[in-house]
PDB file of C-alpha atoms in Angstrom:
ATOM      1  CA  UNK A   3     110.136  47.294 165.542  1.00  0.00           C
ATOM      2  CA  UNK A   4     113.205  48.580 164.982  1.00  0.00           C
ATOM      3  CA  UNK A   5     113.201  47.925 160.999  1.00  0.00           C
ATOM      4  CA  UNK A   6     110.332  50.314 161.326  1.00  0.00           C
ATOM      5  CA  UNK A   7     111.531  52.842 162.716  1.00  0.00           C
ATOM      6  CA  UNK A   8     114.773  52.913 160.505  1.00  0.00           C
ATOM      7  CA  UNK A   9     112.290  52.771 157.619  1.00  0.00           C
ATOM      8  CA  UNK A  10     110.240  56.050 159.151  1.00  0.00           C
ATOM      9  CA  UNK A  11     113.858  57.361 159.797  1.00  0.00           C
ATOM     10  CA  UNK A  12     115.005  57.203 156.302  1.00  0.00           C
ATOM     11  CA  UNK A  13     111.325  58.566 155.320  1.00  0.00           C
ATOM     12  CA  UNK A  14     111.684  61.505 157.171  1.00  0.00           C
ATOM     13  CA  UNK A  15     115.361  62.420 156.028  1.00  0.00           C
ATOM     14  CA  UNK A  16     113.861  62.080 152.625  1.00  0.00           C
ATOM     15  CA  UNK A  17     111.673  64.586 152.498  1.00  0.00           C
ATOM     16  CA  UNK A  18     113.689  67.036 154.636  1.00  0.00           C
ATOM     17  CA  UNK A  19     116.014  66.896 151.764  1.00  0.00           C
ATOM     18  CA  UNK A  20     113.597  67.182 149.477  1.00  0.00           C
ATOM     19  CA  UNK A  21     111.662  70.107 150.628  1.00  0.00           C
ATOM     20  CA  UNK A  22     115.195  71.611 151.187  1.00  0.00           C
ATOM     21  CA  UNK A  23     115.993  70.950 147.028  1.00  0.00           C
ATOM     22  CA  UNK A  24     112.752  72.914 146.563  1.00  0.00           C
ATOM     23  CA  UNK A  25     113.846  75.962 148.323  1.00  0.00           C
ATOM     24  CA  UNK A  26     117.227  76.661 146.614  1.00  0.00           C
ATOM     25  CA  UNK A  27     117.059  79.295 144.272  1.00  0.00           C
ATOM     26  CA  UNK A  28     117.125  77.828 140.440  1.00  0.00           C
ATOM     27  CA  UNK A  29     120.413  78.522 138.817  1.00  0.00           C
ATOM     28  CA  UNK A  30     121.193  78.242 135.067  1.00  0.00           C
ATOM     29  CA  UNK A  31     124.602  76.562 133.532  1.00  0.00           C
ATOM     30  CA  UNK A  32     125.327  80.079 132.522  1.00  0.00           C
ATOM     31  CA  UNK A  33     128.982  82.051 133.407  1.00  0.00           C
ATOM     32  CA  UNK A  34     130.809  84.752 132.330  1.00  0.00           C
ATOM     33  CA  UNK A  35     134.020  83.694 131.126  1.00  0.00           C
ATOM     34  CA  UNK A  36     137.611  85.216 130.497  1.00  0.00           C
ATOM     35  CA  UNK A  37     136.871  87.919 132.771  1.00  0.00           C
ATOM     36  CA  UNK A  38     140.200  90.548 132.461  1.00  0.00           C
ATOM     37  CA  UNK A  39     140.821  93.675 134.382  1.00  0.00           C
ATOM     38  CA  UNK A  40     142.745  97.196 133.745  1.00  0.00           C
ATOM     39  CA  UNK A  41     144.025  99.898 136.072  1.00  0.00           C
ATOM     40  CA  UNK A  42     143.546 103.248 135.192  1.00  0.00           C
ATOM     41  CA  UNK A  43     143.967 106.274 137.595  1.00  0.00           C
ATOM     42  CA  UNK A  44     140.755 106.826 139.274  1.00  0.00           C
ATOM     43  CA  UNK A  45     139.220 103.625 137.413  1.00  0.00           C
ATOM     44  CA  UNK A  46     139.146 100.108 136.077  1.00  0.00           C
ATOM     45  CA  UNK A  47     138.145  98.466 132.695  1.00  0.00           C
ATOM     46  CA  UNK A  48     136.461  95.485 132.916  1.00  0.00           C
ATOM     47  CA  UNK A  49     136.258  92.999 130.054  1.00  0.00           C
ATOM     48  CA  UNK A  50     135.199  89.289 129.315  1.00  0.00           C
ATOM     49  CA  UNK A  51     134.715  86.789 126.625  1.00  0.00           C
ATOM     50  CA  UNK A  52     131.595  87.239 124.411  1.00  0.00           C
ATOM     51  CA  UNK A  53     128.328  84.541 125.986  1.00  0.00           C
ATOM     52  CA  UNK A  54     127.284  83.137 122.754  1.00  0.00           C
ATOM     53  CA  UNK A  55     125.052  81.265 123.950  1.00  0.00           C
ATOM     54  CA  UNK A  56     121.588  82.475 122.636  1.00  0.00           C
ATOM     55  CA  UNK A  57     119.469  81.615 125.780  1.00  0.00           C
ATOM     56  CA  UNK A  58     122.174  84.744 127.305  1.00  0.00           C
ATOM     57  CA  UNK A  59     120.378  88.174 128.133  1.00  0.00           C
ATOM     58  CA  UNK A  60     122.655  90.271 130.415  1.00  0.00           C
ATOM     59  CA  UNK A  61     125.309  90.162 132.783  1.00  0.00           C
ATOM     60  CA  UNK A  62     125.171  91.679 136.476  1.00  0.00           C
ATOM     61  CA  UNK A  63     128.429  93.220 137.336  1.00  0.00           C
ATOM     62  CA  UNK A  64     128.085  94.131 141.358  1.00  0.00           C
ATOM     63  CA  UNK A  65     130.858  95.316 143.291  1.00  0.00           C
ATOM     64  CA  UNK A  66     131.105  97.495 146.776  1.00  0.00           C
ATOM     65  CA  UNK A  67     131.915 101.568 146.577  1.00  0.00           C
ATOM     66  CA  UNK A  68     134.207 102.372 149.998  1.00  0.00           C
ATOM     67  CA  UNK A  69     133.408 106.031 148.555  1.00  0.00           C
ATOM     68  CA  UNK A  70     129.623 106.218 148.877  1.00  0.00           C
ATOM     69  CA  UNK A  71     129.386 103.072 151.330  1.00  0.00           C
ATOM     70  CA  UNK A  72     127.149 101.659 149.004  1.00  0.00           C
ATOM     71  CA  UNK A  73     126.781  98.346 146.679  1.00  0.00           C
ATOM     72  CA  UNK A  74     126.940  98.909 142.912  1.00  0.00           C
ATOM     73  CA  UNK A  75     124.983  96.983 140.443  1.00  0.00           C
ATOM     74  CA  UNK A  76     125.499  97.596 136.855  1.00  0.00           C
ATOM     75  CA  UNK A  77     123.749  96.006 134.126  1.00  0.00           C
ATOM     76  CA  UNK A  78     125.083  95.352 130.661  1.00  0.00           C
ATOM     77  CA  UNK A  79     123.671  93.887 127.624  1.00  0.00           C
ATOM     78  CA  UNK A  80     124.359  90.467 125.850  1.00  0.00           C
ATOM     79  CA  UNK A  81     126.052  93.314 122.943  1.00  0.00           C
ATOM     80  CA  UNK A  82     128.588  94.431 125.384  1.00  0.00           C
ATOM     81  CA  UNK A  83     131.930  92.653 126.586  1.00  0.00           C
ATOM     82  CA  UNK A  84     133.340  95.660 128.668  1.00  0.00           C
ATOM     83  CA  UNK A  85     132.897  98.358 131.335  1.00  0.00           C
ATOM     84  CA  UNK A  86     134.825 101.086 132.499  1.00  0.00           C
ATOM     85  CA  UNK A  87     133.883 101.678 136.254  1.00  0.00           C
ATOM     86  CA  UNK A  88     135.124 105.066 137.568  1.00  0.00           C
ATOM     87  CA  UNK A  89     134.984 107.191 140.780  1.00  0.00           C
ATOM     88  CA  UNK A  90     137.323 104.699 141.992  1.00  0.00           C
ATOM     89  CA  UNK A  91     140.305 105.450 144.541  1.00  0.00           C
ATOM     90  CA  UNK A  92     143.743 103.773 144.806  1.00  0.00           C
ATOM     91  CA  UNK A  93     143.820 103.560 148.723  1.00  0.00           C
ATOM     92  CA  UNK A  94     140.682 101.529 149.123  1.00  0.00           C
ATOM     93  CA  UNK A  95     142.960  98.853 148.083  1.00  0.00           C
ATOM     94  CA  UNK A  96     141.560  95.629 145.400  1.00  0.00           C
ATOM     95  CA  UNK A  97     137.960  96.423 144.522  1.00  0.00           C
ATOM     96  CA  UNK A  98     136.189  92.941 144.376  1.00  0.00           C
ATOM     97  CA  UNK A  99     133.485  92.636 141.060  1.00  0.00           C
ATOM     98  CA  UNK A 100     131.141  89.991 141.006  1.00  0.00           C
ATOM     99  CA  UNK A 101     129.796  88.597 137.456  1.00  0.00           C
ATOM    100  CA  UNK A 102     126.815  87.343 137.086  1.00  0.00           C
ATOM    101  CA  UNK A 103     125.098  86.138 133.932  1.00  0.00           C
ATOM    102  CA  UNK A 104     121.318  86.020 133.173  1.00  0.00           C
ATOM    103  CA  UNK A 105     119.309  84.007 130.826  1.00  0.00           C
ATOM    104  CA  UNK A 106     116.349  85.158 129.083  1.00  0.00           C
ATOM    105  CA  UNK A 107     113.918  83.843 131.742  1.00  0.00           C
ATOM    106  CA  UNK A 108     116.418  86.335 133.656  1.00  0.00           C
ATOM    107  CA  UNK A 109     117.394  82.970 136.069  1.00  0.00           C
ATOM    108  CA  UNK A 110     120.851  83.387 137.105  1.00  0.00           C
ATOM    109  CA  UNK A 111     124.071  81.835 136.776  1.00  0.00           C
ATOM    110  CA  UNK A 112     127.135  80.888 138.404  1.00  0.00           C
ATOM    111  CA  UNK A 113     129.043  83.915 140.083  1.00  0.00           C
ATOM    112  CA  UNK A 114     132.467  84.478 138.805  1.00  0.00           C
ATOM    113  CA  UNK A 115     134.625  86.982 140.616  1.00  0.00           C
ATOM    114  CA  UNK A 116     137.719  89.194 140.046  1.00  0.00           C
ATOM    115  CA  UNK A 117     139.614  91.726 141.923  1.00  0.00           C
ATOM    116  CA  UNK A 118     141.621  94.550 141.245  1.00  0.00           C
ATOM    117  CA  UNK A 119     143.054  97.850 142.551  1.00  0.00           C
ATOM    118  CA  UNK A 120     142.738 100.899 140.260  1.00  0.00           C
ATOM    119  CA  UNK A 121     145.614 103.416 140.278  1.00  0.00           C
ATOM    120  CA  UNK A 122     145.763 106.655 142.066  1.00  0.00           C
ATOM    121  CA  UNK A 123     143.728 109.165 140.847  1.00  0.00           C
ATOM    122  CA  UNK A 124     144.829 112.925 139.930  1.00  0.00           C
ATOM    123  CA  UNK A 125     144.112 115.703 141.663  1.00  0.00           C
ATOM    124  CA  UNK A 126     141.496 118.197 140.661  1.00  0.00           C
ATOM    125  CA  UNK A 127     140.913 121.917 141.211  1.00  0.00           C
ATOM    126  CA  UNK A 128     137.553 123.766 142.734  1.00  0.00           C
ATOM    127  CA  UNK A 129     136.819 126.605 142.526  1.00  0.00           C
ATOM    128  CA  UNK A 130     136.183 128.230 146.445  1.00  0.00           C
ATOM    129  CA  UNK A 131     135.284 131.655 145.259  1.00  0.00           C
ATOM    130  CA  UNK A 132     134.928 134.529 142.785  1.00  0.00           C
ATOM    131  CA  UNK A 133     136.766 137.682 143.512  1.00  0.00           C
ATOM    132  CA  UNK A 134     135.003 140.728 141.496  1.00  0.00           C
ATOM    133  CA  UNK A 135     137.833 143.194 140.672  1.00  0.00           C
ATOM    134  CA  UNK A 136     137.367 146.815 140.603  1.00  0.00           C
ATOM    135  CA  UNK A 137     138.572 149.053 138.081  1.00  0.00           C
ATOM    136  CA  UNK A 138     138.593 152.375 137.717  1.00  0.00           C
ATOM    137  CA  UNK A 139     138.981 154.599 134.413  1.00  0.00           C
ATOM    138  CA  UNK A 140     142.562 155.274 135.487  1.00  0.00           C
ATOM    139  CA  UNK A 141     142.864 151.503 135.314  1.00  0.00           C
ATOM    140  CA  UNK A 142     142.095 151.137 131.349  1.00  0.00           C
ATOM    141  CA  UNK A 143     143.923 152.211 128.689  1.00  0.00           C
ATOM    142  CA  UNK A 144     143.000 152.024 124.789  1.00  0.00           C
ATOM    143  CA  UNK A 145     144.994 152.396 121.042  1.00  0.00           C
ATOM    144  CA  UNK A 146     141.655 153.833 119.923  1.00  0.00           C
ATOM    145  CA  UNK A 147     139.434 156.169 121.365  1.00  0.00           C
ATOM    146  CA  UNK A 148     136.385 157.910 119.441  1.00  0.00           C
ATOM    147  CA  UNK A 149     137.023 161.490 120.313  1.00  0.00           C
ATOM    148  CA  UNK A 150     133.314 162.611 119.744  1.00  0.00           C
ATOM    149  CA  UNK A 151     131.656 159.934 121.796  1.00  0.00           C
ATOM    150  CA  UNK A 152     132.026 157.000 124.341  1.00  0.00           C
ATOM    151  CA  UNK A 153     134.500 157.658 126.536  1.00  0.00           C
ATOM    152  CA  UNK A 154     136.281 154.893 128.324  1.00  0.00           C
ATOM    153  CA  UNK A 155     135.567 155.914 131.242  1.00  0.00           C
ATOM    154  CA  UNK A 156     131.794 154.425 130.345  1.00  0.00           C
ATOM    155  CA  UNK A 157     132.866 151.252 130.167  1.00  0.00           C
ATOM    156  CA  UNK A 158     133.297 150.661 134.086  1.00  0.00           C
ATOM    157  CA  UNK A 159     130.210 153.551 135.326  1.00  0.00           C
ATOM    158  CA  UNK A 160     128.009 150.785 136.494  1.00  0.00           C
ATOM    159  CA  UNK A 161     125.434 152.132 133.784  1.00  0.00           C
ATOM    160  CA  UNK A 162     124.370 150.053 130.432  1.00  0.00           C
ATOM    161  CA  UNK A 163     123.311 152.748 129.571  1.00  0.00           C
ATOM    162  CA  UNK A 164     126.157 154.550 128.275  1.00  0.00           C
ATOM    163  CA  UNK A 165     128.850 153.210 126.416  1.00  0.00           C
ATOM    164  CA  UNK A 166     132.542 152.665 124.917  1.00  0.00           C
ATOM    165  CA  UNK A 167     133.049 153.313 121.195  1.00  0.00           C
ATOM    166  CA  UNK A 168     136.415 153.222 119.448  1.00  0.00           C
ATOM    167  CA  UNK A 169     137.601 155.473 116.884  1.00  0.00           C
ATOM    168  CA  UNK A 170     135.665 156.138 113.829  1.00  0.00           C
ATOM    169  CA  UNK A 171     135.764 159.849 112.714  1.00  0.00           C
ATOM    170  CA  UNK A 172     138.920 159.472 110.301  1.00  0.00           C
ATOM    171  CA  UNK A 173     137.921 162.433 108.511  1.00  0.00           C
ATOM    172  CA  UNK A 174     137.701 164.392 111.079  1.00  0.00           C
ATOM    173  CA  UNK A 175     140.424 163.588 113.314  1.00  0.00           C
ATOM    174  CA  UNK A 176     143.398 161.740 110.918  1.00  0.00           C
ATOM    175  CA  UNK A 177     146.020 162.196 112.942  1.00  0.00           C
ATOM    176  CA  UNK A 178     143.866 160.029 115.348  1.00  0.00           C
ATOM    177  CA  UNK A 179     143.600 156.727 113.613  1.00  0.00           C
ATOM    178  CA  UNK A 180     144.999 153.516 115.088  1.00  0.00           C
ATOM    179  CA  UNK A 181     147.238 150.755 113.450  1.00  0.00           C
ATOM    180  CA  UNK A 182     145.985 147.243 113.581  1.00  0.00           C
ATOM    181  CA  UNK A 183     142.953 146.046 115.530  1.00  0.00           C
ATOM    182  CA  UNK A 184     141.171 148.258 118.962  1.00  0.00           C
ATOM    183  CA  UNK A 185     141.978 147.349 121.683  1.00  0.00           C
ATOM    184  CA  UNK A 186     141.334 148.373 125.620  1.00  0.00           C
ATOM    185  CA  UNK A 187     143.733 147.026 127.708  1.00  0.00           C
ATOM    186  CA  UNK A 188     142.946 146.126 131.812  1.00  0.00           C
ATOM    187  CA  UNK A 189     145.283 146.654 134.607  1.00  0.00           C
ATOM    188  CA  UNK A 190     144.173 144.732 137.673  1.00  0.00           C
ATOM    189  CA  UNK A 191     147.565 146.622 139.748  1.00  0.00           C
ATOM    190  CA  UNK A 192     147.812 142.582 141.235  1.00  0.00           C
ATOM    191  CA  UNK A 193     147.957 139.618 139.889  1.00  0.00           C
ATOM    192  CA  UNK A 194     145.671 136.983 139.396  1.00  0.00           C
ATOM    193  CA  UNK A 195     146.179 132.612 138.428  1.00  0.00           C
ATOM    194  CA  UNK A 196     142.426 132.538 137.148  1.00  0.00           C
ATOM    195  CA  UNK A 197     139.937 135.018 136.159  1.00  0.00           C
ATOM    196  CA  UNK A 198     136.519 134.908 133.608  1.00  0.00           C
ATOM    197  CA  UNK A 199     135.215 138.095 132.952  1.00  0.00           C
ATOM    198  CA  UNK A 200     131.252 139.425 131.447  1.00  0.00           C
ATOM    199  CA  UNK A 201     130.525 142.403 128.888  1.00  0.00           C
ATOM    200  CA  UNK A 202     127.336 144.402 127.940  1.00  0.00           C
ATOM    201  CA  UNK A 203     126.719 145.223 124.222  1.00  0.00           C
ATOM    202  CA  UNK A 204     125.908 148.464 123.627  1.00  0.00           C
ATOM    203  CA  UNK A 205     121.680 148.626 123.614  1.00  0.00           C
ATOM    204  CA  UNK A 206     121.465 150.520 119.808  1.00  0.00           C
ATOM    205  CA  UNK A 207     124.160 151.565 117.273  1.00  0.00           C
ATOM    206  CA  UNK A 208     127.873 151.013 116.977  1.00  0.00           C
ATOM    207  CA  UNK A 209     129.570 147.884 115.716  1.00  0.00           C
ATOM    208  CA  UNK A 210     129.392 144.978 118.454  1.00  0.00           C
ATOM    209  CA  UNK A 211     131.897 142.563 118.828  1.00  0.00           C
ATOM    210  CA  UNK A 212     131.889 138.865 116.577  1.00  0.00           C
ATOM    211  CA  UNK A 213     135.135 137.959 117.641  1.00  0.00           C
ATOM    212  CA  UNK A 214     137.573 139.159 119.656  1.00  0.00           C
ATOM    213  CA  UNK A 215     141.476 138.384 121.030  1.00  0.00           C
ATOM    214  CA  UNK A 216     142.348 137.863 124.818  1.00  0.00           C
ATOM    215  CA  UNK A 217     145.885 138.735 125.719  1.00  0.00           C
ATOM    216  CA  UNK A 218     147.573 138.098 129.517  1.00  0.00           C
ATOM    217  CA  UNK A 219     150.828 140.344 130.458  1.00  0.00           C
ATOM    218  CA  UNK A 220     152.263 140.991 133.802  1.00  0.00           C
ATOM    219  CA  UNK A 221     154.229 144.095 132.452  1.00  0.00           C
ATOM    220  CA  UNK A 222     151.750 145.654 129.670  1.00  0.00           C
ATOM    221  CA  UNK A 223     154.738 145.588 127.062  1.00  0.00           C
ATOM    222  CA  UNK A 224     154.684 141.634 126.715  1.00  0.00           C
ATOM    223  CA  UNK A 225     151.360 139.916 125.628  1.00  0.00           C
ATOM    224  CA  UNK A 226     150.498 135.922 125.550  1.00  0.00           C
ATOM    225  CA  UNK A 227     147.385 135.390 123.713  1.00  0.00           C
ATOM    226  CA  UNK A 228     145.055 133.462 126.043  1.00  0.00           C
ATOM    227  CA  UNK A 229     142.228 132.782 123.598  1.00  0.00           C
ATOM    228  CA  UNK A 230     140.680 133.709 120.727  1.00  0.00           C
ATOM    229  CA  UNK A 231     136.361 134.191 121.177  1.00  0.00           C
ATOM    230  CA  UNK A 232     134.734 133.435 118.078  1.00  0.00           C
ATOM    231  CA  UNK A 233     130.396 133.391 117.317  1.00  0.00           C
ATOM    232  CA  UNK A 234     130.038 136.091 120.423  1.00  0.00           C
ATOM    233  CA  UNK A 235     126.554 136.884 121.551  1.00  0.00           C
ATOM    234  CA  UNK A 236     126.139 140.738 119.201  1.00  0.00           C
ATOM    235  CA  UNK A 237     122.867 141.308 119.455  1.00  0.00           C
ATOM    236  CA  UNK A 238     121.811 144.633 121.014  1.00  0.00           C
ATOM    237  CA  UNK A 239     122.056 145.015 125.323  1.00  0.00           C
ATOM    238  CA  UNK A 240     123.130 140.947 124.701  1.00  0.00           C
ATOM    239  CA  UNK A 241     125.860 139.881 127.739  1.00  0.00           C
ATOM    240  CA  UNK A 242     128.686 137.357 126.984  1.00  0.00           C
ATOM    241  CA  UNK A 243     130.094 135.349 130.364  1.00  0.00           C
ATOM    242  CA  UNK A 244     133.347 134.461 129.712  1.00  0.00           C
ATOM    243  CA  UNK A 245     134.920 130.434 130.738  1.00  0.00           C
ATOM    244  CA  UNK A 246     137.810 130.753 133.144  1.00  0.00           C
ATOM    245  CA  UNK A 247     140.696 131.498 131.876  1.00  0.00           C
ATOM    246  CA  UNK A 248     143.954 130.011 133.295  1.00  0.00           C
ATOM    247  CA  UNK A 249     146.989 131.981 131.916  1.00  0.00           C
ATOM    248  CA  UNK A 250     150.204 129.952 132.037  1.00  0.00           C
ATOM    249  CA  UNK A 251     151.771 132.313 134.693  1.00  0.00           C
ATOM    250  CA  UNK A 252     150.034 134.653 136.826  1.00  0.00           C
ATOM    251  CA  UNK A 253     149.049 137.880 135.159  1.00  0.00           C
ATOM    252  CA  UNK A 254     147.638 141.318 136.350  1.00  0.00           C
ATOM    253  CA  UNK A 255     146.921 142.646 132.619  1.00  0.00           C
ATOM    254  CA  UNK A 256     144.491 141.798 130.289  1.00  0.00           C
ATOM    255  CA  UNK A 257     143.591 143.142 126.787  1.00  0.00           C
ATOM    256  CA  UNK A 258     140.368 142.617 124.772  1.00  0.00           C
ATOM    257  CA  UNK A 259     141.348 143.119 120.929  1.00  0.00           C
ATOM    258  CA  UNK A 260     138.652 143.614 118.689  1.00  0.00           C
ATOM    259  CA  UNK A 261     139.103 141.416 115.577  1.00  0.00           C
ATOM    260  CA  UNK A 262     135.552 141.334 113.856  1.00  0.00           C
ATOM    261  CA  UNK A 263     132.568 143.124 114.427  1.00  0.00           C
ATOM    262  CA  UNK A 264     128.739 143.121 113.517  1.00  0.00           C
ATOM    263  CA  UNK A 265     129.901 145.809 110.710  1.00  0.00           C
ATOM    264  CA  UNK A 266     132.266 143.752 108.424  1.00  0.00           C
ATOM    265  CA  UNK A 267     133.952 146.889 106.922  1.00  0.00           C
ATOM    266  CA  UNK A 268     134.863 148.525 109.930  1.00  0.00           C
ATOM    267  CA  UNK A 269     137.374 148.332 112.518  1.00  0.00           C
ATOM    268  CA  UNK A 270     135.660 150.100 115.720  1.00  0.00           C
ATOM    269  CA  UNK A 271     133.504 148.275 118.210  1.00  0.00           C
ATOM    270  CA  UNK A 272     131.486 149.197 121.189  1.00  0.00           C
ATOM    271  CA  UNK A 273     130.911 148.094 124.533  1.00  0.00           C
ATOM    272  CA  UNK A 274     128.136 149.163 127.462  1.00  0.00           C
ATOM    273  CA  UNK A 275     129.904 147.630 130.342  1.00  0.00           C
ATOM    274  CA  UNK A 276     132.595 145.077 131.420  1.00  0.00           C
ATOM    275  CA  UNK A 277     133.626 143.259 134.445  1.00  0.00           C
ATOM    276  CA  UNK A 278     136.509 141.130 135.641  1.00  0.00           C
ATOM    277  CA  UNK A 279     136.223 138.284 138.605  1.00  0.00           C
ATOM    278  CA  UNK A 280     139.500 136.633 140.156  1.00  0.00           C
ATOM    279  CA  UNK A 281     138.932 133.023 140.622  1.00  0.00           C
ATOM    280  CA  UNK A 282     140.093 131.665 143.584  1.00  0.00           C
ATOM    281  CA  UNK A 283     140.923 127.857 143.555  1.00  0.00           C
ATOM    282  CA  UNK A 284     141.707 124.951 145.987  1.00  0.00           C
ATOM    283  CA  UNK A 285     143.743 121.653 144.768  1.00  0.00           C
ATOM    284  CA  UNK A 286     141.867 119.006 146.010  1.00  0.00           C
ATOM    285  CA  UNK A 287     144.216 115.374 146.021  1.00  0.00           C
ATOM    286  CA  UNK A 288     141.051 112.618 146.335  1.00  0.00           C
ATOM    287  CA  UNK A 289     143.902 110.398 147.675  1.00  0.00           C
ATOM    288  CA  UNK A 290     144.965 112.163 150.702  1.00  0.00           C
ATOM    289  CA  UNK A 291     143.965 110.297 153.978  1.00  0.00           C
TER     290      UNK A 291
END
């Protein structure tokens, strides 16, 4: 009796270990191998020996984001032996990445981990808000004013309407003619770290600007070119919005120096409207705690 029962015993233990075998996931003799990572600020590189076996598809590369509070799964192809993983932070600490590889039936293999901590990453600027800055006529000066037409004063009226045009009547006024390129030159009476700025062609006639010089000064006698604007927007009424521009030191002048226009031969250049925006900007350190 008891043989029997040590028979039905052994029976029973049998198939719980069988039906046990059945239920484990299948698992392929696949791994990724050589697994190396690099610190960069903000990120890591991830790379790893080439699967040459042919019965490879992909590898999974998982790994947890403290950022988001999410898991990360990235893919990459059986072509592919790196990946650079960024919107990382240094004071998370080791990031842990899990690498798994997948055959063609896409059964998985062995997990292979690595761990690694990415270095700090810089700081960054946003901008908070945008400042228009009013200017009067008082507040714009000019080498080259068109006596017979287009006053300066248009050129900050509010109307598109009415325009700007620099000095073209050499026969009639001589005495008049500028040296060098036109130019209107902006006096903001403060100064400013970051500004962008947005002009109005004028809607028919005149010369519009092709390309045109951007000078900073804090004194209006010393000018540091900014930029140079090439392939500008001249068709007639067409607007140009300016990037931000982020002068070395603060400035509270600016110049706009016409240096080709829509007529080739000729110096002059009009304008409908203009208008000038301070940037304001907040440093934003990603590491702070």
């Amino acid at each position: 009796m008891k043989i029997m029962q040590k028979i039905l015993l052994a029976f029973v233990l049998s198939g719980c270990i069988s039906c046990s075998g059945d239920e484990d996931p299948a698992m392929t003799a696949l791994a990724v191998q050589g697994i190396r990572a690099a610190a960069f600020p903000g990120a890591i590189r991830l790379t790893w020996n080439r699967v040459e076996d042919h019965d490879f598809l992909y590898a999974e590369v998982s790994y947890y984001d403290y950022g988001t509070q999410q898991p990360v799964t990235k893919l990459c192809s059986r072509y592919t032996n790196s990946l650079y993983i960024d919107g990382l932070l240094n004071k998370y600490g080791k990031y842990r990445f899990t690498f798994t590889a997948y055959n063609v039936d896409k059964i998985p293999g062995q997990p292979i981990y690595i761990e690694q901590q990415c270095q700090k990453a810089a700081s960054y600027y946003v901008d908070i808000a945008e400042n228009p800055i009013t200017l009067c006529v008082d507040q714009l000066t000019t080498n080259a004013q068109e006596p017979s037409e287009g006053p300066l004063k248009h050129l900050v009226d509010g109307n598109p309407d009415t325009f700007f045009q620099s000095f073209w009547d050499e026969y009639t006024y001589p005495e008049l003619k500028p040296s060098g390129y036109h130019w209107v030159a902006f006096d903001f009476r403060r100064e400013v770290t970051a500004f962008k700025f947005c002009y109005w062609n004028r809607k028919k006639g005149g010369s519009r600007p092709k390309s045109v010089n951007i000078y900073g000064s804090t004194d209006g006698r010393m000018w540091e070119l900014l930029s140079q604007l090439d392939n500008l927007p001249n068709d007639p009424g067409s607007s140009y919005t300016s990037d931000l521009f982020l002068p070395n030191k603060p400035v509270s002048q600016v110049k706009f120096e016409m240096v080709k226009g829509t007529d080739a031969y000729q110096p002059y250049f009009s304008l409908a409207e203009i208008e000038f925006s301070e940037i304001v900007r907040e440093l934003v350190d990603p590491e702070a705690k």
